[in-house]
RNA sequence: UCUCUAGUAGCUCAGUUGGUUAGAGCACCGGACUGUUAAUCCGGGUGUCGUUGGUUCAAGUCCAACCUGGAGAGCCA
């Protein structure tokens, strides 16, 4: 048995493939079958003169998503994606499909999500899942090569660890229990046993968030390193992200092509130092007080707004032009329908553009009014990364907006040594990390300040009693990372079966 | 939880200040065409207009409540 991904080494040979029909087109005496087998896509040509009328007639009955065994000769053809096609000699139908719901036309989000179990077969979803797999592989690869040990943190926890977030409550032998929102505290314990560890597991948050960046169940990677300060932590994060991106570029070139991902952009991420900016400076940038590359955030946003406004004008003119054509009453019905459809499409584009344009003034306002001491909102992150077009690292945060375990800054007790990595192009925070507080009394004080129950942190405080050492770590949200790498606007497409507010099936 | 927005054919949508029998494209079936890339062209029929109540001679269209989505805010990875 052969797979499409191996065919390059079988050019001009006869092979037999098993898979599914994506689509078929026909002309007189020739049938084009677009075929997939999970490893790739291939156009198969059934020529009546070549296969005879029996196989040719069979090929005409093939419907979308029918499963088939298909035999033929591999031929080089530059016109095709992948540069190959199959000249069919024989064909066997395994299962003939009727009325496959996802057609080769556009569908709405709800319909596709309701058919997620089938949607995963579609080309774009296929590509996203393949990239996700390569990212997972690259993450393990990186940490294993660096001498990290993978550990599994518990999913049942007895307490709402960091306080702020809402957790899913469940029952554990007649006691209330919560699904874990982070494995970090357990990771710290393990790092004191192993030196360098990382967790890779599911995480649960019960917030009723309805945005393109949130899931109720997502996967997180949380490394924790003994004897690392935040500087070393940031260096590791940067090397780590570059390593994973670089591996995806080499392993997933055809997937990135399907996704229409700008590989040059990713290549730049691998080759350029990530900008590192203190929270203080980030606030100045947002407020428009500090310039980056010779321009303030406010000026850059206004420039963006102007460009979008011009685009809107252009689309508007386009619509008016077509409507004028429609006013000709002698126009044939067919032609009229065609133009009307085009106008409807343009009107939808217009709505998108107008929505974009309407956001920018809000972003400007939010950025200008941003006050020192607040946490960045979604739009603030977009504005900050817009200034660099690279992932940026924001460090030295006000202690009041960060978790209790972060280490205070020696020079300014109001700051903690945390770091957030913001992905460019509006994909938001992909990494949150910090150096951890090592002093027993300060940590206990922070737990009390946050009004957290002391008794459940007793074991955690033990880590500061017995051989406490400087240590740091971070958490990477897998789906947000996949979103960014694959340029997928909504996080729900980056996990096979998303669990989010209002979605438990399929 | 709040703000905005939507629900019309299997799917994507149009439907004018309320007014005859609610329209397209696609999917599906048949036909034409020997290289198509969501092929194209010709022919074929499909509706509890989200639900309930109200206003009216008349409601897909107006009003109210509810249900279900989408975008954003908050929260965060």
Coordinates of C-alpha atoms (C1' of nucleotides) in Angstrom, one line a residue:
Chain A
X1 CA 0.0 0.0 0.0
X2 CA 1.2 3.5 -0.9
X3 CA 0.5 6.9 0.5
X4 CA 0.4 10.2 -1.4
X5 CA 3.2 11.6 0.7
X6 CA 5.5 8.9 -0.6
X7 CA 4.7 9.3 -4.3
X8 CA 7.7 11.5 -5.2
X9 CA 9.9 8.5 -5.1
X10 CA 7.5 6.5 -7.3
X11 CA 7.2 8.7 -10.4
X12 CA 6.3 6.7 -13.5
X13 CA 5.5 3.7 -11.4
X14 CA 2.1 2.0 -10.9
X15 CA 0.7 2.4 -7.4
X16 CA -2.4 1.6 -5.5
X17 CA -3.9 4.1 -3.1
X18 CA -6.8 4.0 -0.6
X19 CA -8.7 7.1 0.4
X20 CA -11.6 9.4 -0.2
X21 CA -13.0 11.5 -3.1
X22 CA -13.0 15.2 -2.4
X23 CA -14.6 16.3 -5.6
X24 CA -14.9 15.3 -9.2
X25 CA -15.1 17.2 -12.5
X26 CA -15.8 15.8 -15.9
X27 CA -15.4 16.5 -19.5
X28 CA -16.2 14.3 -22.4
X29 CA -14.4 11.0 -22.0
X30 CA -12.3 12.2 -19.1
X31 CA -13.0 12.4 -15.4
X32 CA -11.0 14.4 -12.8
X33 CA -11.1 13.0 -9.3
X34 CA -9.6 15.0 -6.5
X35 CA -8.4 12.4 -4.0
X36 CA -7.1 12.5 -0.4
X37 CA -5.7 9.8 1.8
X38 CA -4.8 11.8 4.9
X39 CA -1.2 12.3 3.9
X40 CA -2.0 14.7 1.0
X41 CA -4.1 15.5 -2.0
X42 CA -3.8 14.2 -5.5
X43 CA -5.7 14.7 -8.8
X44 CA -6.5 11.4 -10.5
X45 CA -7.3 11.3 -14.2
X46 CA -9.7 8.7 -15.5
X47 CA -9.4 8.6 -19.3
X48 CA -12.1 6.5 -21.0
X49 CA -9.6 5.5 -23.8
X50 CA -7.2 4.3 -21.1
X51 CA -9.4 2.4 -18.7
X52 CA -12.3 1.2 -20.8
X53 CA -16.0 2.0 -20.5
X54 CA -16.6 -0.1 -17.4
X55 CA -14.2 1.7 -15.0
X56 CA -15.0 5.0 -16.7
X57 CA -18.7 4.6 -16.0
X58 CA -17.9 3.6 -12.4
X59 CA -15.8 6.7 -12.0
X60 CA -18.8 8.8 -13.1
X61 CA -20.8 7.6 -10.1
X62 CA -18.3 8.7 -7.5
X63 CA -19.7 11.2 -5.1
X64 CA -18.0 13.5 -2.6
X65 CA -16.4 11.6 0.3
X66 CA -16.9 8.2 -1.2
X67 CA -14.1 5.9 -0.2
X68 CA -12.1 4.2 -3.0
X69 CA -9.1 2.1 -3.9
X70 CA -7.5 3.6 -6.9
X71 CA -4.7 2.2 -9.0
X72 CA -2.7 4.1 -11.6
X73 CA 0.6 5.5 -12.8
X74 CA 2.3 8.5 -11.0
X75 CA 3.0 11.3 -13.5
X76 CA 4.8 14.5 -13.0
X77 CA 2.6 17.5 -13.7
X78 CA 3.7 21.0 -12.7
X79 CA 0.1 22.3 -12.9
X80 CA -0.9 20.4 -9.8
X81 CA -0.3 21.2 -6.1
X82 CA 2.5 18.8 -5.2
X83 CA 3.5 18.5 -8.8
X84 CA 2.0 15.1 -9.3
X85 CA -1.1 13.4 -10.7
X86 CA -2.3 9.8 -11.1
X87 CA -3.3 8.3 -14.5
X88 CA -5.9 5.8 -13.3
X89 CA -5.9 2.2 -14.6
X90 CA -8.3 0.7 -12.1
X91 CA -10.8 1.8 -9.5
X92 CA -12.7 0.0 -6.7
X93 CA -15.4 1.7 -4.7
X94 CA -15.3 0.8 -1.0
X95 CA -18.3 2.9 0.1
X96 CA -20.4 5.2 -2.0
X97 CA -21.4 8.3 -0.1
X98 CA -24.8 10.1 -0.5
X99 CA -25.4 13.8 0.3
X100 CA -22.2 14.7 2.1
X101 CA -23.2 17.8 4.0
X102 CA -20.1 19.9 3.6
X103 CA -20.1 20.9 0.0
X104 CA -17.4 22.7 -2.0
X105 CA -19.1 26.0 -1.4
X106 CA -19.1 28.4 1.6
X107 CA -20.7 27.5 4.9
X108 CA -21.4 29.3 8.1
X109 CA -19.5 28.8 11.3
X110 CA -22.4 27.1 13.2
X111 CA -23.0 24.6 10.5
X112 CA -19.4 23.7 10.3
X113 CA -19.0 23.4 14.0
X114 CA -22.1 21.2 14.2
X115 CA -20.3 19.0 11.6
X116 CA -16.9 19.3 13.2
X117 CA -16.5 15.4 12.9
X118 CA -16.7 15.8 9.1
X119 CA -15.2 19.3 8.8
X120 CA -11.8 17.9 10.0
X121 CA -11.6 16.2 6.6
X122 CA -11.5 19.6 4.8
X123 CA -8.3 20.8 3.4
X124 CA -7.7 23.8 5.7
X125 CA -8.6 21.8 8.8
X126 CA -6.4 19.0 7.7
X127 CA -3.5 21.5 7.3
X128 CA -4.1 23.1 10.7
X129 CA -4.2 19.7 12.5
X130 CA -1.0 18.6 10.7
X131 CA 0.7 21.8 11.9
X132 CA -0.6 21.3 15.4
X133 CA 0.9 17.8 15.3
X134 CA 4.3 19.2 14.2
X135 CA 4.2 21.9 16.8
X136 CA 3.6 19.2 19.5
X137 CA 6.4 17.1 18.1
X138 CA 8.8 20.1 18.0
X139 CA 7.9 21.1 21.6
X140 CA 8.8 17.7 22.9
X141 CA 11.9 17.6 20.7
X142 CA 13.2 20.9 22.0
X143 CA 12.7 20.1 25.7
X144 CA 13.9 16.6 25.5
X145 CA 17.1 17.7 23.7
X146 CA 17.6 20.4 26.3
X147 CA 17.5 17.8 29.1
X148 CA 14.0 18.6 30.4
X149 CA 11.9 15.9 31.9
X150 CA 8.3 15.6 31.0
X151 CA 5.9 15.3 33.9
X152 CA 2.1 15.0 34.3
X153 CA 0.5 17.3 36.8
X154 CA -2.8 16.2 38.4
X155 CA -6.1 17.3 36.7
X156 CA -8.2 17.1 39.9
X157 CA -7.2 19.8 42.4
X158 CA -8.7 20.5 45.7
X159 CA -8.6 24.3 45.4
X160 CA -8.8 27.2 43.0
X161 CA -5.1 27.6 42.9
X162 CA -4.4 31.1 41.7
X163 CA -7.6 32.6 42.9
X164 CA -8.9 34.8 40.1
X165 CA -10.3 32.4 37.5
X166 CA -13.5 30.5 37.6
X167 CA -13.0 26.7 37.6
X168 CA -15.1 23.7 36.7
X169 CA -16.4 22.1 39.9
X170 CA -16.7 18.4 40.1
X171 CA -16.9 15.7 42.8
X172 CA -14.1 13.6 44.1
X173 CA -15.3 10.9 46.5
X174 CA -17.9 13.2 48.1
X175 CA -15.5 16.1 48.3
X176 CA -15.7 19.1 46.0
X177 CA -12.9 19.1 43.4
X178 CA -11.9 21.4 40.6
X179 CA -10.4 20.7 37.1
X180 CA -6.9 22.1 37.0
X181 CA -6.3 25.5 35.6
X182 CA -2.5 25.1 35.6
X183 CA 0.1 22.5 36.5
X184 CA 2.6 25.0 37.5
X185 CA 2.7 24.7 41.3
X186 CA 3.2 20.9 40.9
X187 CA 5.8 21.7 38.2
X188 CA 7.8 23.7 40.8
X189 CA 7.8 20.8 43.2
X190 CA 9.0 18.5 40.4
X191 CA 11.7 20.9 39.3
X192 CA 13.1 20.8 42.8
X193 CA 13.4 17.0 42.3
X194 CA 14.6 16.9 38.6
X195 CA 16.1 20.3 37.8
X196 CA 14.3 21.0 34.6
X197 CA 10.8 19.7 33.8
X198 CA 7.9 20.5 31.6
X199 CA 4.2 19.6 31.7
X200 CA 2.1 19.0 28.7
X201 CA -1.5 18.6 29.4
X202 CA -5.1 19.8 29.3
X203 CA -6.2 22.8 31.3
X204 CA -9.7 23.9 32.2
X205 CA -11.2 27.4 32.7
X206 CA -14.9 27.9 33.3
X207 CA -15.1 31.6 32.3
X208 CA -17.9 32.4 29.9
X209 CA -15.6 34.0 27.5
X210 CA -16.9 34.4 24.0
X211 CA -13.9 35.6 22.0
X212 CA -11.7 34.2 19.3
X213 CA -8.9 33.6 21.8
X214 CA -10.7 31.5 24.5
X215 CA -11.5 27.9 25.0
X216 CA -12.9 26.1 28.1
X217 CA -10.5 23.2 27.6
X218 CA -7.1 23.8 26.1
X219 CA -3.6 22.4 26.2
X220 CA -0.7 24.0 28.0
X221 CA 3.0 23.5 28.1
X222 CA 4.6 24.6 31.4
X223 CA 8.4 24.3 31.8
X224 CA 9.9 25.0 35.2
X225 CA 13.6 25.3 35.8
X226 CA 15.6 25.3 39.0
X227 CA 18.3 28.0 39.2
X228 CA 16.9 30.1 36.4
X229 CA 16.3 33.8 36.9
X230 CA 13.8 35.7 34.7
X231 CA 16.6 36.8 32.3
X232 CA 17.4 33.1 31.7
X233 CA 13.7 32.4 31.5
X234 CA 13.3 35.0 28.7
X235 CA 16.3 33.7 26.8
X236 CA 14.9 30.2 27.0
X237 CA 11.4 31.3 25.8
X238 CA 12.9 33.0 22.8
X239 CA 15.1 30.1 21.8
X240 CA 12.1 27.7 22.4
X241 CA 9.7 29.7 20.2
X242 CA 12.3 30.1 17.4
X243 CA 13.1 26.4 17.5
X244 CA 9.5 25.4 17.2
X245 CA 8.7 27.9 14.4
X246 CA 11.8 26.9 12.5
X247 CA 10.8 23.2 12.7
X248 CA 7.3 23.9 11.5
X249 CA 8.7 25.8 8.5
X250 CA 10.8 22.9 7.4
X251 CA 8.3 20.1 8.2
X252 CA 5.1 21.7 7.1
X253 CA 5.8 23.6 3.9
X254 CA 2.8 22.2 2.0
X255 CA 0.5 22.7 4.9
X256 CA 1.6 26.3 5.3
X257 CA 0.9 26.7 1.5
X258 CA -2.6 25.4 1.9
X259 CA -3.1 27.8 4.8
X260 CA -1.7 30.7 2.7
X261 CA 0.7 31.5 5.6
X262 CA 3.4 34.1 4.8
X263 CA 6.5 32.0 5.5
X264 CA 8.8 35.0 5.1
X265 CA 7.0 36.4 8.1
X266 CA 7.7 33.3 10.1
X267 CA 11.3 33.2 8.9
X268 CA 11.8 36.7 10.2
X269 CA 10.6 35.5 13.6
X270 CA 13.2 32.8 13.6
X271 CA 16.0 35.2 12.5
X272 CA 15.3 38.4 14.5
X273 CA 15.8 39.1 18.2
X274 CA 12.4 39.5 19.9
X275 CA 11.9 43.1 21.1
X276 CA 12.0 43.2 24.9
X277 CA 10.1 46.0 26.5
X278 CA 9.3 46.8 30.1
X279 CA 5.8 47.3 31.2
X280 CA 6.6 51.0 31.9
X281 CA 7.7 51.5 28.3
X282 CA 4.8 49.5 26.9
X283 CA 2.5 51.9 28.7
X284 CA 4.3 54.8 27.1
X285 CA 4.1 53.3 23.7
X286 CA 0.3 52.7 24.1
X287 CA -0.2 56.3 25.3
X288 CA 1.6 57.5 22.2
X289 CA 4.4 59.1 24.3
X290 CA 7.1 56.8 23.1
X291 CA 8.0 56.2 19.4
X292 CA 9.0 52.9 18.0
X293 CA 10.8 52.9 14.6
X294 CA 10.1 56.7 14.4
X295 CA 6.4 56.5 14.8
X296 CA 3.9 56.7 17.7
X297 CA 1.2 54.1 18.1
X298 CA -1.5 56.7 17.6
X299 CA 0.0 57.9 14.3
X300 CA 0.4 54.3 13.1
X301 CA -3.2 53.5 13.9
X302 CA -4.4 56.6 12.1
X303 CA -2.4 55.6 9.1
X304 CA -4.0 52.1 9.2
X305 CA -7.4 53.7 9.5
X306 CA -6.8 55.8 6.5
X307 CA -5.8 52.8 4.4
X308 CA -8.9 50.9 5.4
X309 CA -11.1 54.0 4.7
X310 CA -9.6 54.1 1.2
X311 CA -10.4 50.4 0.7
X312 CA -14.0 51.0 1.8
X313 CA -14.3 53.8 -0.7
X314 CA -13.0 51.5 -3.5
X315 CA -15.5 48.7 -2.6
X316 CA -18.3 51.2 -2.5
X317 CA -17.5 52.5 -5.9
X318 CA -17.4 48.9 -7.2
X319 CA -20.9 48.3 -5.8
X320 CA -22.3 51.5 -7.4
X321 CA -20.7 50.6 -10.7
X322 CA -22.3 47.1 -10.7
X323 CA -25.7 48.5 -9.6
X324 CA -25.6 50.8 -12.6
X325 CA -25.2 47.8 -14.9
X326 CA -28.1 46.2 -13.2
X327 CA -30.4 49.2 -13.9
X328 CA -30.3 48.1 -17.5
X329 CA -33.6 46.3 -17.8
X330 CA -32.8 44.5 -21.0
X331 CA -30.2 42.5 -19.1
X332 CA -30.6 38.7 -19.3
X333 CA -31.8 37.0 -16.0
X334 CA -28.6 34.9 -15.8
X335 CA -26.3 37.8 -16.1
X336 CA -28.5 39.7 -13.7
X337 CA -28.2 37.0 -11.0
X338 CA -24.5 36.8 -11.5
X339 CA -24.0 40.5 -11.0
X340 CA -26.4 40.5 -8.0
X341 CA -24.3 37.7 -6.4
X342 CA -21.2 39.7 -6.9
X343 CA -22.8 42.7 -5.3
X344 CA -23.8 40.6 -2.3
X345 CA -20.3 39.4 -1.8
X346 CA -18.9 42.9 -2.0
X347 CA -21.5 44.1 0.5
X348 CA -20.2 41.4 2.9
X349 CA -16.6 42.6 2.3
X350 CA -17.8 46.1 3.1
X351 CA -19.3 45.0 6.4
X352 CA -16.0 43.4 7.4
X353 CA -14.0 46.4 6.4
X354 CA -16.4 48.8 8.2
X355 CA -16.2 46.6 11.3
X356 CA -12.4 46.8 11.2
X357 CA -12.5 50.6 10.6
X358 CA -14.9 51.0 13.5
X359 CA -12.5 49.2 15.9
X360 CA -9.5 51.4 15.3
X361 CA -10.9 54.6 16.9
X362 CA -11.8 52.4 19.9
X363 CA -8.3 51.0 20.0
X364 CA -6.8 54.5 19.8
X365 CA -9.1 55.7 22.6
X366 CA -8.3 52.6 24.7
X367 CA -4.5 53.0 24.1
X368 CA -4.5 56.7 24.9
X369 CA -6.6 56.3 28.0
X370 CA -4.5 53.3 29.2
X371 CA -3.5 53.9 32.8
X372 CA -0.4 52.6 34.5
X373 CA -1.2 49.7 36.7
X374 CA -3.9 48.1 34.5
X375 CA -3.5 44.9 32.5
X376 CA -3.5 45.0 28.8
X377 CA -6.8 44.3 27.0
X378 CA -7.0 42.5 23.7
X379 CA -6.9 45.6 21.6
X380 CA -3.9 46.9 23.6
X381 CA -2.0 43.8 22.8
X382 CA -2.8 44.2 19.1
X383 CA -1.6 47.8 19.1
X384 CA 1.6 46.9 20.9
X385 CA 2.5 44.1 18.5
X386 CA 1.4 46.2 15.5
X387 CA 4.4 48.4 16.3
X388 CA 7.0 45.6 15.8
X389 CA 5.4 42.9 13.6
X390 CA 7.3 40.4 15.8
X391 CA 6.5 38.5 19.1
X392 CA 7.3 40.9 21.9
X393 CA 8.3 40.2 25.5
X394 CA 6.8 42.5 28.1
X395 CA 8.6 42.2 31.5
X396 CA 8.6 43.8 35.0
X397 CA 4.9 44.0 35.7
X398 CA 3.1 45.8 38.6
X399 CA 2.6 43.2 41.3
X400 CA -1.1 43.9 41.8
X401 CA -2.2 42.6 38.4
X402 CA 0.0 39.4 38.5
X403 CA -0.2 36.1 40.4
X404 CA 0.9 35.8 44.0
X405 CA 3.9 33.5 43.3
X406 CA 5.8 35.9 41.1
X407 CA 9.2 37.2 42.5
X408 CA 9.3 40.8 43.5
X409 CA 11.8 43.0 41.8
X410 CA 14.8 43.8 44.1
X411 CA 15.0 47.4 43.0
X412 CA 11.2 48.2 43.0
X413 CA 9.0 46.3 45.4
X414 CA 5.9 47.2 43.4
X415 CA 7.1 45.2 40.4
X416 CA 7.3 41.5 39.8
X417 CA 9.7 39.6 37.5
X418 CA 7.0 38.3 35.2
X419 CA 7.1 38.2 31.4
X420 CA 4.3 37.9 28.8
X421 CA 5.0 37.1 25.2
X422 CA 2.5 38.7 22.8
X423 CA 2.1 37.2 19.4
X424 CA 1.9 39.7 16.5
X425 CA -1.1 40.1 14.1
X426 CA -3.6 40.3 17.0
X427 CA -3.2 36.7 18.2
X428 CA -2.7 37.9 21.8
X429 CA -0.7 36.5 24.7
X430 CA 0.8 33.1 23.9
X431 CA 3.2 32.8 26.9
X432 CA 3.0 34.0 30.5
X433 CA 6.0 33.3 32.7
X434 CA 7.9 34.6 35.7
X435 CA 10.7 34.0 38.2
X436 CA 9.0 32.6 41.3
X437 CA 9.2 34.0 44.8
X438 CA 11.7 32.1 46.9
X439 CA 11.2 33.7 50.3
X440 CA 8.9 31.9 52.7
X441 CA 7.6 34.9 54.5
X442 CA 7.1 37.1 51.4
X443 CA 5.2 34.3 49.7
X444 CA 3.0 33.7 52.7
X445 CA 2.3 37.4 52.9
X446 CA 1.3 37.4 49.2
X447 CA -1.0 34.4 49.8
X448 CA -2.7 36.4 52.5
X449 CA -2.9 39.6 50.4
X450 CA -4.7 37.6 47.7
X451 CA -7.0 36.1 50.4
X452 CA -6.1 32.6 49.4
X453 CA -6.6 29.7 51.8
X454 CA -3.2 29.1 53.5
X455 CA -3.8 25.4 54.4
X456 CA -3.9 24.2 50.8
X457 CA -0.6 26.0 50.0
X458 CA 1.2 24.3 52.9
X459 CA 3.0 21.8 50.7
X460 CA 3.8 24.6 48.2
X461 CA 5.4 26.7 51.0
X462 CA 7.4 23.6 52.0
X463 CA 9.3 24.1 48.8
X464 CA 10.6 27.4 50.3
X465 CA 11.5 25.7 53.6
X466 CA 13.7 22.9 52.2
X467 CA 16.5 24.1 49.9
X468 CA 14.7 27.0 48.3
X469 CA 16.5 28.1 45.1
X470 CA 15.8 30.8 42.5
X471 CA 13.6 29.2 39.8
X472 CA 11.5 30.3 36.9
X473 CA 9.1 28.9 34.4
X474 CA 6.4 29.8 31.9
X475 CA 3.2 28.5 30.3
X476 CA 2.5 28.3 26.6
X477 CA -1.0 28.0 25.3
X478 CA -0.9 25.4 22.6
X479 CA -4.0 26.5 20.7
X480 CA -3.1 30.2 20.7
X481 CA 0.4 29.2 19.4
X482 CA -1.2 27.1 16.6
X483 CA -3.6 29.9 15.8
X484 CA -0.7 32.3 15.3
X485 CA 1.5 29.9 13.3
X486 CA -1.3 28.8 11.0
X487 CA -2.8 32.3 10.8
X488 CA -6.2 31.0 12.0
X489 CA -8.4 33.8 13.3
X490 CA -10.5 31.7 15.7
X491 CA -9.0 29.4 18.2
X492 CA -11.9 26.9 17.8
X493 CA -10.3 25.6 14.6
X494 CA -6.9 24.8 16.2
X495 CA -8.1 21.8 18.4
X496 CA -9.9 18.8 16.9
X497 CA -13.1 19.0 19.1
X498 CA -13.2 22.4 20.8
X499 CA -14.9 22.8 24.2
X500 CA -16.0 26.3 24.6
X501 CA -18.9 28.3 26.1
X502 CA -22.0 26.8 24.5
X503 CA -20.3 23.9 22.8
X504 CA -20.1 20.3 24.2
X505 CA -20.9 18.4 21.0
X506 CA -19.7 16.9 18.8
Chain B
rU1 C1' -22.9 39.3 33.0
rC2 C1' -22.9 43.7 29.6
rU3 C1' -23.0 46.1 24.4
rC4 C1' -23.8 45.4 19.2
rU5 C1' -25.7 42.1 15.5
rA6 C1' -28.2 37.9 13.1
rG7 C1' -32.0 33.7 12.6
rU8 C1' -35.9 32.9 5.3
rA9 C1' -34.9 25.9 0.9
rG10 C1' -30.0 20.6 2.7
rC11 C1' -26.0 24.9 2.5
rU12 C1' -24.8 30.4 1.6
rC13 C1' -27.8 34.5 1.1
rA14 C1' -31.4 38.5 -1.3
rG15 C1' -36.4 40.0 -0.1
rU16 C1' -37.8 47.8 -1.2
rU17 C1' -42.3 52.7 2.9
rG18 C1' -46.6 46.0 5.5
rG19 C1' -49.9 44.4 -0.2
rU20 C1' -51.1 38.9 -5.5
rU21 C1' -48.4 32.6 -6.1
rA22 C1' -41.5 34.1 -1.0
rG23 C1' -36.5 34.5 -4.8
rA24 C1' -31.2 33.4 -6.5
rG25 C1' -26.6 30.6 -6.4
rC26 C1' -24.8 26.0 -4.8
rA27 C1' -25.7 20.9 -3.5
rC28 C1' -28.7 16.7 -6.0
rC29 C1' -30.7 14.2 -10.8
rG30 C1' -30.4 14.2 -16.4
rG31 C1' -27.9 16.1 -20.8
rA32 C1' -23.6 18.8 -23.6
rC33 C1' -18.3 19.5 -23.9
rU34 C1' -11.2 15.3 -24.5
rG35 C1' -7.1 18.9 -19.4
rU36 C1' -10.6 20.6 -15.5
rU37 C1' -8.7 23.3 -10.7
rA38 C1' -15.0 25.5 -5.9
rA39 C1' -14.7 23.9 -14.2
rU40 C1' -18.5 25.8 -17.6
rC41 C1' -23.3 25.6 -20.3
rC42 C1' -28.8 23.7 -20.8
rG43 C1' -33.1 21.4 -18.2
rG44 C1' -35.5 19.6 -13.6
rG45 C1' -38.1 21.5 -7.1
rU46 C1' -37.3 22.4 -2.7
rG47 C1' -40.1 26.4 2.5
rU48 C1' -43.7 25.6 10.1
rC49 C1' -39.7 32.8 7.1
rG50 C1' -36.2 30.8 15.1
rU51 C1' -40.6 30.3 19.0
rU52 C1' -44.9 32.5 21.3
rG53 C1' -48.0 36.4 21.7
rG54 C1' -49.7 41.3 19.9
rU55 C1' -51.0 45.5 16.2
rU56 C1' -53.6 45.4 11.2
rC57 C1' -58.5 44.3 6.2
rA58 C1' -53.5 42.2 5.4
rA59 C1' -47.0 40.5 8.7
rG60 C1' -41.0 37.3 6.3
rU61 C1' -41.5 42.8 6.9
rC62 C1' -44.0 46.6 12.6
rC63 C1' -44.1 45.8 18.4
rA64 C1' -42.9 42.6 23.0
rA65 C1' -41.0 38.5 25.4
rC66 C1' -38.2 34.2 25.0
rC67 C1' -34.7 30.6 22.4
rU68 C1' -30.1 29.9 19.6
rG69 C1' -25.8 31.8 17.1
rG70 C1' -21.9 35.6 15.8
rA71 C1' -18.6 40.0 17.0
rG72 C1' -16.7 42.7 21.1
rA73 C1' -15.9 43.8 26.6
rG74 C1' -14.5 41.6 31.3
rC75 C1' -11.2 37.2 32.5
rC76 C1' -7.0 34.9 30.6
rA77 C1' -3.1 31.0 27.7

